[in-house]
Coordinates of C-alpha atoms in Angstrom, one line a residue:
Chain A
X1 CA 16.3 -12.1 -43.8
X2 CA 15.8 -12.3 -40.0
X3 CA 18.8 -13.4 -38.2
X4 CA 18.8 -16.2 -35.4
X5 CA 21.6 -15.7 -33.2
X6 CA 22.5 -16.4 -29.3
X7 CA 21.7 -13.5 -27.0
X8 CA 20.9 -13.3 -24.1
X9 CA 16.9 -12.2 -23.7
X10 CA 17.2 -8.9 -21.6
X11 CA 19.5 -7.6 -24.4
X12 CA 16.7 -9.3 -26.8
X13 CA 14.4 -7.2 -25.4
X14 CA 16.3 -3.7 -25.6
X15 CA 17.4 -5.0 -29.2
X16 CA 13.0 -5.2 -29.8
X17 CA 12.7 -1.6 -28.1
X18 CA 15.6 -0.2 -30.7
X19 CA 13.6 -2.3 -33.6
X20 CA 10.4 -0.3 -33.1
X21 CA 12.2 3.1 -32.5
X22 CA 11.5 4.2 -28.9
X23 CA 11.8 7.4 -28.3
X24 CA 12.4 8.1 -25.2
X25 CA 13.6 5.7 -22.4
X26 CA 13.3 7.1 -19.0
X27 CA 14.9 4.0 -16.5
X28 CA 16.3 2.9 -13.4
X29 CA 18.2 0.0 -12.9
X30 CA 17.4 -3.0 -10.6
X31 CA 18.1 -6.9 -10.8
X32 CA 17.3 -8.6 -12.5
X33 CA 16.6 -6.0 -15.5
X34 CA 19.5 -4.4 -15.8
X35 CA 20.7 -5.4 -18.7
X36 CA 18.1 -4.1 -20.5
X37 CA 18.6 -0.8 -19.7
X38 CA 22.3 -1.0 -19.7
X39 CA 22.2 -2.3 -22.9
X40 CA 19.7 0.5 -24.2
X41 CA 21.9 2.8 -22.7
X42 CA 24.4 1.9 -24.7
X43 CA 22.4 1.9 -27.6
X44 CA 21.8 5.6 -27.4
X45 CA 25.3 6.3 -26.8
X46 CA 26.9 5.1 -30.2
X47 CA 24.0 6.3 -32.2
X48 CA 22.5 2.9 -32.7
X49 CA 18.8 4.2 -31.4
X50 CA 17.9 7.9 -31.8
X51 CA 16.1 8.1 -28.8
X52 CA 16.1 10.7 -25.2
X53 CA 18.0 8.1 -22.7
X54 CA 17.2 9.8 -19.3
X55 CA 19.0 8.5 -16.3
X56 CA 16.6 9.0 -13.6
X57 CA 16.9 9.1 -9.9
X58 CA 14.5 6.2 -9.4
X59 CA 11.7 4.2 -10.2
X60 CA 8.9 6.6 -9.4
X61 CA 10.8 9.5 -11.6
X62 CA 11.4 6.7 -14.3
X63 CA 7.3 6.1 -14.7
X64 CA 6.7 10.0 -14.1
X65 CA 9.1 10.9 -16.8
X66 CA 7.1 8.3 -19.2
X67 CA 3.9 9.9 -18.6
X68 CA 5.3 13.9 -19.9
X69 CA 7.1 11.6 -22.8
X70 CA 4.3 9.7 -23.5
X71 CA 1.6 12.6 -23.2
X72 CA 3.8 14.9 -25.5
X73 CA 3.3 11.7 -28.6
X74 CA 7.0 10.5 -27.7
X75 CA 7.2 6.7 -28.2
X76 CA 8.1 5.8 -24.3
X77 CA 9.9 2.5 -23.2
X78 CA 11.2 1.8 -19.5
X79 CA 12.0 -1.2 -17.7
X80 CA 11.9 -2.3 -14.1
X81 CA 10.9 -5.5 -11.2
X82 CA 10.0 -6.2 -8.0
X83 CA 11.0 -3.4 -5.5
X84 CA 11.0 -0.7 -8.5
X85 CA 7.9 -1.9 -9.7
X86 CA 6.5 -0.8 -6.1
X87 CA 8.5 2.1 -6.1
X88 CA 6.6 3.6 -9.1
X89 CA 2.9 2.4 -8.0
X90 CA 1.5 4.9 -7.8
X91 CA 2.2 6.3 -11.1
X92 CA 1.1 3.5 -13.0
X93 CA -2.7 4.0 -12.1
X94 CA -2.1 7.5 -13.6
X95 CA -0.9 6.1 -16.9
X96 CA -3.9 4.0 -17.6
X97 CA -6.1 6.2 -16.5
X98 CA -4.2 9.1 -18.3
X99 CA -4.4 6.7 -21.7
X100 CA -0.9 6.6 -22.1
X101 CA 0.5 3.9 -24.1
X102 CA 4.3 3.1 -22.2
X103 CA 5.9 0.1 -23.2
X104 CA 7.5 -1.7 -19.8
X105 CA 9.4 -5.2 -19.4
X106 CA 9.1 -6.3 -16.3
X107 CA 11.4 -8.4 -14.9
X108 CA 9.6 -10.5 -12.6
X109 CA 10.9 -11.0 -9.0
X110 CA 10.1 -11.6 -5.4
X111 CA 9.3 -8.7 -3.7
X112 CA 11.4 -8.1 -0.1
X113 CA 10.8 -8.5 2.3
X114 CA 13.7 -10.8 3.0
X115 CA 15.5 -9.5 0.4
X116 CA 15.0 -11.5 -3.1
X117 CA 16.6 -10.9 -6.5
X118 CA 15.4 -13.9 -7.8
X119 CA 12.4 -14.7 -9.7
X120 CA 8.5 -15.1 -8.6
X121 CA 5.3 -13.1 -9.5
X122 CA 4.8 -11.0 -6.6
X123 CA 5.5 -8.3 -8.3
X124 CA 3.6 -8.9 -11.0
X125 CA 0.5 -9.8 -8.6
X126 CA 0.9 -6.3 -7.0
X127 CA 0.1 -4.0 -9.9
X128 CA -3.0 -6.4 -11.4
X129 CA -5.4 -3.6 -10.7
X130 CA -3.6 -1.0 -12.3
X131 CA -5.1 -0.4 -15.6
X132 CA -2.2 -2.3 -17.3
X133 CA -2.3 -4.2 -20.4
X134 CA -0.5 -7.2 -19.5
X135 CA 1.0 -10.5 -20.6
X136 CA 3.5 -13.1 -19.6
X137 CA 6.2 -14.5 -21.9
X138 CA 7.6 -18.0 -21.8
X139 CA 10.4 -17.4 -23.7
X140 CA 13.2 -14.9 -25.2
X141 CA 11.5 -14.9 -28.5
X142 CA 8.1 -13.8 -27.2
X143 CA 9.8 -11.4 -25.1
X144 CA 11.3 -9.8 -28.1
X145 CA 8.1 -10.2 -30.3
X146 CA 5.3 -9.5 -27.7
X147 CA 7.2 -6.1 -26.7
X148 CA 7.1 -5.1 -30.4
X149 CA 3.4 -6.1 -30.8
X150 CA 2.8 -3.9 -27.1
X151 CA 4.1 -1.2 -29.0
X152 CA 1.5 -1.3 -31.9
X153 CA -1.2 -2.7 -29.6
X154 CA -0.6 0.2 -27.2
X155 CA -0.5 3.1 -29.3
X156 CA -3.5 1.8 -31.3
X157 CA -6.0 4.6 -31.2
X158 CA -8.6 2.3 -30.4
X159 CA -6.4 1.1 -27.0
X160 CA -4.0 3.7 -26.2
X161 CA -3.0 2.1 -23.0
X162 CA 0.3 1.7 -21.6
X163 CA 1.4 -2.7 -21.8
X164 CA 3.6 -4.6 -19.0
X165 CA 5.1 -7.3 -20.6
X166 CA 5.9 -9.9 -17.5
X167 CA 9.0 -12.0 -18.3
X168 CA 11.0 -14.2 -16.1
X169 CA 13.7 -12.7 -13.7
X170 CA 16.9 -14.7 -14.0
X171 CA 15.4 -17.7 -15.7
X172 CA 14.7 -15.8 -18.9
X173 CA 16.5 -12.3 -18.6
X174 CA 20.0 -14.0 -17.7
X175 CA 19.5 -16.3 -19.9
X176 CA 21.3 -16.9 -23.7
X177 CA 18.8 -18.5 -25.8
X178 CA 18.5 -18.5 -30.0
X179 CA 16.2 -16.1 -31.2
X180 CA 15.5 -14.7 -34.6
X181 CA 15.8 -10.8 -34.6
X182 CA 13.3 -9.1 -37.3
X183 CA 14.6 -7.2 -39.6
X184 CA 14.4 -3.4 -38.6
X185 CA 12.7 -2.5 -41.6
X186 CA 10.2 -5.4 -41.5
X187 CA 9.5 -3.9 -37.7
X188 CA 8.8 -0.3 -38.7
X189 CA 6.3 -1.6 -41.4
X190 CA 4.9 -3.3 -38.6
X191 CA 4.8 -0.9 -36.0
X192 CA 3.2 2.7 -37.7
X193 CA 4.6 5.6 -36.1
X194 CA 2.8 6.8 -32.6
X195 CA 0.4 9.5 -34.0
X196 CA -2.1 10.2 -30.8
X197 CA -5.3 12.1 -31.1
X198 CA -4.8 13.9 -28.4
X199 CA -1.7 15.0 -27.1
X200 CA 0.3 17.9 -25.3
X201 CA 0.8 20.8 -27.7
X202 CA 1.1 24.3 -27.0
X203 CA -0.8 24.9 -30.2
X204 CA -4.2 23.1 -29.0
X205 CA -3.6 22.8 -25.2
X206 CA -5.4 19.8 -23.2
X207 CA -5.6 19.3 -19.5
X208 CA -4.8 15.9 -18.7
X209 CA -5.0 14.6 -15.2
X210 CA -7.9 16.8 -14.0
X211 CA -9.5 16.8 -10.3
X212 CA -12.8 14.3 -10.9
X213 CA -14.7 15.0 -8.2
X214 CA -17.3 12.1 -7.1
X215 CA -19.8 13.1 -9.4
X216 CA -17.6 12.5 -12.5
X217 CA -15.2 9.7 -11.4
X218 CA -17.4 6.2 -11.3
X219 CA -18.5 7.4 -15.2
X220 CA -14.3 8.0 -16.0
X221 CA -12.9 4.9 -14.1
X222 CA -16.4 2.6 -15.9
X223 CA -14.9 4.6 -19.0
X224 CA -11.4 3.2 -18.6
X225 CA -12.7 -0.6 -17.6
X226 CA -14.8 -0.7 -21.2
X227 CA -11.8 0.7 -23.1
X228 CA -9.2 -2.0 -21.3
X229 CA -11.9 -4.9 -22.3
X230 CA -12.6 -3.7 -26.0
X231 CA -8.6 -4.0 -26.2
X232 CA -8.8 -7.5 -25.8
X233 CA -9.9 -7.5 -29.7
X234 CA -7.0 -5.3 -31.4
X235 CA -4.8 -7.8 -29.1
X236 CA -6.1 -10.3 -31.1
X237 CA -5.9 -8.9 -33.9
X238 CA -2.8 -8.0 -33.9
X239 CA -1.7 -11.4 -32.9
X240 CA -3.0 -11.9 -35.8
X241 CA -1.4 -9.7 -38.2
X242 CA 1.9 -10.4 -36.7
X243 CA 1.9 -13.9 -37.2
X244 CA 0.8 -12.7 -41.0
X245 CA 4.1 -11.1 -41.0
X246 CA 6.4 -12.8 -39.0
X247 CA 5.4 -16.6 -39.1
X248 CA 4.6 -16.7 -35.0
X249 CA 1.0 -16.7 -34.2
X250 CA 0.4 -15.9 -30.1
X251 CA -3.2 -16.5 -28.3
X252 CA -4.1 -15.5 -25.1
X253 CA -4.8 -19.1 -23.7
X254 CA -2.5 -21.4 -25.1
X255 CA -3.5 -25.2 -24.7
X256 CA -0.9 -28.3 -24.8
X257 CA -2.5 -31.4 -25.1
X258 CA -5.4 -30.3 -23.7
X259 CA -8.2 -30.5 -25.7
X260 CA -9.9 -33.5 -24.4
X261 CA -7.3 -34.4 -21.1
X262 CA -9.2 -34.9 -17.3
X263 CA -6.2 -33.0 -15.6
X264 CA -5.4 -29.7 -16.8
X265 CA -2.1 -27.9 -15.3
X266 CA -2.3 -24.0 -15.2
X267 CA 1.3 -21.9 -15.5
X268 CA 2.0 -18.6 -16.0
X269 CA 5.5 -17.2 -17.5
X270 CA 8.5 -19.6 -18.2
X271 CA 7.7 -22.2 -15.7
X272 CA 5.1 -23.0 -18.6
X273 CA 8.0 -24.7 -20.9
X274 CA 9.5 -26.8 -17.9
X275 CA 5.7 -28.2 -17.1
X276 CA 5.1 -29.1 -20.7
X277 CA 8.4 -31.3 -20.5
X278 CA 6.4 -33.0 -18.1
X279 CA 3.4 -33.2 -19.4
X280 CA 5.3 -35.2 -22.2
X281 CA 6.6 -37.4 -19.8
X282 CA 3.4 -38.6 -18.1
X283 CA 1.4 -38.6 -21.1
X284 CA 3.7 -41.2 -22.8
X285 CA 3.0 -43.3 -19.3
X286 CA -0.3 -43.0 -20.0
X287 CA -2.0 -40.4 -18.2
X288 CA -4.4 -38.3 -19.2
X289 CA -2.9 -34.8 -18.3
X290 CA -2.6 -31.7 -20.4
X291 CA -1.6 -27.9 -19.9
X292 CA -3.0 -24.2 -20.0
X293 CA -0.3 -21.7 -21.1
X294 CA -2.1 -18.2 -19.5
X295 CA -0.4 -15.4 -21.3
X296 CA -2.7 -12.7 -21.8
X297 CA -3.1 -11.9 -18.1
X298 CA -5.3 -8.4 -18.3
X299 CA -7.9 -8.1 -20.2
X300 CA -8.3 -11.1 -18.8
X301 CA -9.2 -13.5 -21.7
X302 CA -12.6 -14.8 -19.9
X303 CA -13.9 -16.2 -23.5
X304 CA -10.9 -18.2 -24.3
X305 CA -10.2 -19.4 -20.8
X306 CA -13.2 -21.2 -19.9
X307 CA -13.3 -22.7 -23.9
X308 CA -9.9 -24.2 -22.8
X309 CA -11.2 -26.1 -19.1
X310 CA -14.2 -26.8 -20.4
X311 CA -14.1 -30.7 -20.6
X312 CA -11.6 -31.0 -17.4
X313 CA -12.8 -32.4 -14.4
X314 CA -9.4 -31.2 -12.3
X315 CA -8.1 -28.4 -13.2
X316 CA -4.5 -27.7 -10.9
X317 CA -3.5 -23.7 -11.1
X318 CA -0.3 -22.6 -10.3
X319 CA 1.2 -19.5 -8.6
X320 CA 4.1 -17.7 -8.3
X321 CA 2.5 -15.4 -5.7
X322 CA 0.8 -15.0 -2.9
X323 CA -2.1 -13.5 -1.0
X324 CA -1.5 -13.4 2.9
X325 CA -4.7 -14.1 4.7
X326 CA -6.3 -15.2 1.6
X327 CA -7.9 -17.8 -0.6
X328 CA -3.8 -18.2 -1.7
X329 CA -2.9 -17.7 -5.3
X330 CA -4.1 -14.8 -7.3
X331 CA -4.1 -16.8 -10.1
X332 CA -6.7 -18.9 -9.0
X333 CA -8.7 -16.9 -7.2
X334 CA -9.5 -15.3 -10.3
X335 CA -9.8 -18.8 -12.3
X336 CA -12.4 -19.9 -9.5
X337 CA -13.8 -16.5 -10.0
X338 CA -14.3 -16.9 -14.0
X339 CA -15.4 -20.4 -13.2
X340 CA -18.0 -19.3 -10.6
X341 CA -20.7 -19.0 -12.7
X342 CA -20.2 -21.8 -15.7
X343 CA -22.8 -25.0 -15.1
X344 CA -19.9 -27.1 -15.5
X345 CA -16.8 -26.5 -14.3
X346 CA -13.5 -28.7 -13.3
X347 CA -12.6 -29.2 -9.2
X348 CA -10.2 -26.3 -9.5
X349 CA -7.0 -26.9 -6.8
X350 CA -4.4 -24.0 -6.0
X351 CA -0.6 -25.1 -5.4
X352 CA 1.9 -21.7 -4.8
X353 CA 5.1 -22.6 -5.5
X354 CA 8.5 -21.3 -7.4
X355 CA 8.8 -18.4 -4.7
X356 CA 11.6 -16.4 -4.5
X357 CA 13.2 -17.8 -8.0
X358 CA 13.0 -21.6 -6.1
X359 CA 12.8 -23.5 -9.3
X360 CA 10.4 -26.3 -10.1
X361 CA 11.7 -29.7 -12.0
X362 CA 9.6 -31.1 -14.5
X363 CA 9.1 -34.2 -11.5
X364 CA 8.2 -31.3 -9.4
X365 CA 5.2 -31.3 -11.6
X366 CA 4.8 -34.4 -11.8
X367 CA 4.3 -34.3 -8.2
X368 CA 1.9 -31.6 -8.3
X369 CA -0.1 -32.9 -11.2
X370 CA -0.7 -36.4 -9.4
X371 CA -1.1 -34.7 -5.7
X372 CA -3.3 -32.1 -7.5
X373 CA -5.7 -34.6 -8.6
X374 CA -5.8 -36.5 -5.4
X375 CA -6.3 -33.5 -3.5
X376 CA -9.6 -32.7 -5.9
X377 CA -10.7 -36.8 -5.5
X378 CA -10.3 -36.6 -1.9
X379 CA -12.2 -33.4 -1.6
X380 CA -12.1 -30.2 -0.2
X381 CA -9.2 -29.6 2.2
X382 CA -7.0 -26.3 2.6
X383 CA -7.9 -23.3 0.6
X384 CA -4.5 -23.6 -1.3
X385 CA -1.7 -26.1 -1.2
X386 CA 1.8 -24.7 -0.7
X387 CA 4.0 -26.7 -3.1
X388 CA 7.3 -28.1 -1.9
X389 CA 8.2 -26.1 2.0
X390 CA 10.1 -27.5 4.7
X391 CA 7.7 -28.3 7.5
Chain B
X1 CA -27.5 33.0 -1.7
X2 CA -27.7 36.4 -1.8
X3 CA -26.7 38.1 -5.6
X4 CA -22.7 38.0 -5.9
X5 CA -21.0 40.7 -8.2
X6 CA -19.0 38.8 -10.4
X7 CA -16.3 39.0 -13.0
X8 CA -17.2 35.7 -15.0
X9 CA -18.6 36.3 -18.2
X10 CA -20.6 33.2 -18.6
X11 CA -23.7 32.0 -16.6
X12 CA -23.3 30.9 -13.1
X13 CA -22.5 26.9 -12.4
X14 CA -21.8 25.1 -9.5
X15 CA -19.0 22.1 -9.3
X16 CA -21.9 19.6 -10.1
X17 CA -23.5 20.8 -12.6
X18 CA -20.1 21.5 -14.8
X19 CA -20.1 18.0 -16.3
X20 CA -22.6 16.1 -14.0
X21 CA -25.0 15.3 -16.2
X22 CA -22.2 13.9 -18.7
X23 CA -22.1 10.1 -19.5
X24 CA -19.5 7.7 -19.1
X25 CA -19.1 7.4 -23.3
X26 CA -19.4 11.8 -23.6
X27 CA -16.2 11.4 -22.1
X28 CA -12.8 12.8 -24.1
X29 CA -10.2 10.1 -23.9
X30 CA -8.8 9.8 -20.6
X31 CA -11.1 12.5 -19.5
X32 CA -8.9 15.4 -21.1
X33 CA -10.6 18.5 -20.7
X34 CA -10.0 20.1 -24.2
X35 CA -11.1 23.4 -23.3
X36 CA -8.4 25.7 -22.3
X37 CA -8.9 28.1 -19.3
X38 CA -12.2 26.2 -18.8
X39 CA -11.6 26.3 -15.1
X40 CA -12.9 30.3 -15.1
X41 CA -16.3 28.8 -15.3
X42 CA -16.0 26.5 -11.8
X43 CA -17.8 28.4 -8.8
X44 CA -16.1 28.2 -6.3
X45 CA -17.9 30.8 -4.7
X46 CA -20.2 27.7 -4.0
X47 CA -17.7 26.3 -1.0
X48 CA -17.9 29.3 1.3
X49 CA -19.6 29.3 4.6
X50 CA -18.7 32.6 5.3
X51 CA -18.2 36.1 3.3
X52 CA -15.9 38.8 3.7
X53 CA -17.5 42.3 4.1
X54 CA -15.3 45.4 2.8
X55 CA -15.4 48.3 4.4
X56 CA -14.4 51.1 2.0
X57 CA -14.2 54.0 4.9
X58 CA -11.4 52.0 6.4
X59 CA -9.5 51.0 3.5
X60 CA -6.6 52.9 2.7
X61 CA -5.7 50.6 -0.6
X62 CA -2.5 49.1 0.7
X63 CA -3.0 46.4 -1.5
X64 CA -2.3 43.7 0.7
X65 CA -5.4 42.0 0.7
X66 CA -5.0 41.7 -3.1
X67 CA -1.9 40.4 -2.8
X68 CA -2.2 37.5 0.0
X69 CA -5.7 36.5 -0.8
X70 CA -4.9 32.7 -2.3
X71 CA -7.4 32.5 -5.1
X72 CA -6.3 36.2 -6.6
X73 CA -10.1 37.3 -6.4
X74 CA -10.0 40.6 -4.8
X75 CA -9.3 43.5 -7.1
X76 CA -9.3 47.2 -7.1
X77 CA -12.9 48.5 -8.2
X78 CA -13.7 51.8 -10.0
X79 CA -12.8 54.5 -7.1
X80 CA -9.7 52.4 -6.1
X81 CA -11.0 50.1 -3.1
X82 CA -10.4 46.8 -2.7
X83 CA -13.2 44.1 -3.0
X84 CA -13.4 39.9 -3.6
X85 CA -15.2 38.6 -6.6
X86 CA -18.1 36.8 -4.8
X87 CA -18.0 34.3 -7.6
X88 CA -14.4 32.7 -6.6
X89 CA -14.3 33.7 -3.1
X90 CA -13.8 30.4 -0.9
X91 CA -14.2 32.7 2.3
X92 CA -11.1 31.2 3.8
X93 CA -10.3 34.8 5.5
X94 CA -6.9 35.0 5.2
X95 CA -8.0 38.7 3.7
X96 CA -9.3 39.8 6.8
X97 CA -6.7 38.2 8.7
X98 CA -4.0 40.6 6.9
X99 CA -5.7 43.4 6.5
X100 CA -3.8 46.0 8.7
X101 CA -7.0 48.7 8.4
X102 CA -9.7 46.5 9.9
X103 CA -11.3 47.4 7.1
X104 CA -12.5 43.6 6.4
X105 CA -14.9 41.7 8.2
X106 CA -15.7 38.2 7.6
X107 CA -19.8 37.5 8.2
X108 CA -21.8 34.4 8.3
X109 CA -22.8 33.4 4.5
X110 CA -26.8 32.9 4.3

């Protein structure tokens, strides 16, 4: 029987890597994730997870030592935000090229500079184009059940991709919340062991990471963009199959009250829980306001997004990021984008806000919901609004 | 290009046409190359604009050639001289640079 007990969600999250049997973890520290790798640290020490714990130098060796793990069939788990996140750039286009199925948490934070340990999605944001399955988790319980499923989903030999799960820095990894634990062995029935078709091995020796000069490189990187959008179905169903075993059923667009509401609110990540205490709020007084819970973030889930605005005539996005110099949030410059072509579409209006872990109240978005839709009545003004500075 | 002596057993390609005509779906997954040593058959004998010309009355097989040429082409032929493999041979000239004898010459490749 799964137990439901207090903990606090980065030490959820190493307890979900120890439940599917990583292998080898190959980490650096860094607020506001370093718990989880303390705590999986630890793990290895007394025996508890029978797994290589390599203490790296940094970032960029943590995500280079995953990829040898990862392309010798070793089930690979690391953890990192913000700064470290940068740090290892470079390596992460090499893992989703290189089909490598890593498991990483990210805890999100504000990239420097000035210096910020608290939480935004910059850092999230940065890496978008890296090949990356990716979602965002609202809560500790996704956290711990959507880095199991990135486990199967990843090493699936119909995906093998690596998976960034994006959760909160601070206002999820700090904090205690209740979640219910699987049972180990329910998780390794779950998750099948990581059997790749191809893999290192002195016995049948592959070259992985060859030079591909321009004639070969447009036909390898279209390779990789088919693969990343034909994961969007195992995703699903293994959504599908974990809810079959574990009672919690995730989508990639999540709606609140929004099937048939005017305004619709977009939020990413845990900000998502603190707008639908609003959205309570203001539909008991009446209005006619709902919410769009974005979780699957790449492959982005085109299908299911636009079945979700469809009947909105505002639609306010939110980001936790932004893009110097440009249309604003990344967020909604890629909503707008998906929107472009649709015959009917809602007046889409881009607020940035929560930067640098500033938090937003649930009359915060009330404020944004109702200046939202007066911004979209009133018609086209700034490319983006930036919500709540001190002019 | 003029005939090259060469030590590759299989036909001649150049870089494009190992794997140029391949479509994005012949691809292995994540564009392993399963083959091992497949590299042998990449000419990179195709990049040179220029040749090096041994010249066997001046060699007195010191060997160095052999040893400093960076793509370990040149080997000792059957009466003991030293000579490239045409096939490989980028032409950089660091061969002729070295050679202490004079005995190699680095002309113009057609």
């Amino acid at each position: 029987m799964a137990k439901r007990a207090g903990i606090e969600v980065s030490v959820a999250v190493a307890e979900a890597a120890r439940l599917a049997d990583a292998d080898v973890i190959a980490a650096y520290p860094i607020t506001p994730q370093t718990h989880i790798v303390e705590h999986l640290a630890e793990l290895v020490a007394d025996g508890d997870l029978k797994a290589s714990y390599i203490p790296v130098e940094s970032e960029h060796s943590a995500m280079s030592a995953c990829l040898g793990s990862s392309a010798v069939g070793a089930r690979t788990f690391t953890a990192t935000a913000s700064q470290g996140l940068e740090l290892m750039h470079e390596v992460l286009y090499v893992a989703s090229a290189l089909r490598l199925p890593i498991v990483m948490a990210v805890a999100n934070r504000a990239l420097s500079a000035p210096i910020s340990i608290w939480g935004d999605h910059s850092d999230a944001m940065a890496v978008r184009d890296t090949g990356w399955i990716q979602m965002f988790v609202e809560n500790g319980q996704e956290a711990v059940d959507n880095v199991i499923c990135a486990f199967r989903i990843g090493e699936d030999s119909r995906v093998l991709l690596p998976v960034m799960i994006h959760l909160d820095g601070f206002s999820l990894t700090h904090m205690i919340e209740p979640i219910l634990l699987p049972e180990e062995d329910e998780v390794r029935k779950f998750v099948p062991p990581f059997r790749p078709p191809l893999s290192l091995n002195p016995e049948k020796p592959v070259t992985m990471g060859a030079f591909g000069p321009p004639f070969i490189y447009t036909e390898a990187k279209w390779a990789q963009q088919e693969n990343l959008r034909a994961a969007r179905e195992v995703i699903l169903e293994n959504w599908q199959d974990f809810g079959k075993a574990f009672g919690r059923y995730y989508s990639p667009v999540e709606s609140y009250h929004s099937e048939k509401a005017k305004v619709l609110l977009l939020t990413m990540g845990s900000f998502s829980e603190t707008a639908m205490t609003a959205i309570d709020k203001m539909r008991e007084e009446g209005k006619d306001v709902g919410l769009i819970k974005l979780r699957l973030w790449r492959p982005f889930p085109f299908e299911e997004f636009r079945r979700a605005v469809k009947d909105a005539e505002v639609l306010i996005v939110l980001d936790r990021a932004m893009s110097f110099g440009g249309p604003g949030g990344p967020v909604c410059s890629e909503v707008k984008a998906a929107l472009y072509k649709e015959d009917k579409r809602p007046k889409v209006v881009g607020f940035v806000g929560g930067l640098g872990g500033r938090d937003i109240s649930m009359s915060g978005f009330e404020d944004m919901i109702n200046r939202g839709a007066e911004i979209a009545r009133a018609g086209d003004g700034r490319e983006f609004e930036i919500f709540e500075v001190r002019e | 290009m003029a005939e090259t002596k060469t030590k590759a057993k299989v036909k001649v390609k150049s870089g494009s046409e190992v794997g140029g005509e391949k479509k994005w779906k012949d691809l292995e997954i994540g564009f392993y190359i399963t083959e091992p040593g497949s590299s042998v058959r990449f000419r990179t004998g195709d990049w040179r604009s220029r040749r090096p010309i041994f010249d066997f009355n001046k060699c007195n097989k010191c060997t160095l050639c052999y040893y400093f040429c960076p793509e370990g082409c040149i080997a000792q032929n059957k009466e003991g001289y030293f000579e490239a493999d045409l096939y490989y041979c980028k032409g950089c000239g660091i061969c002729d640079e070295e050679c202490p004898k004079d005995a190699i010459s680095m002309a113009e490749e057609e």
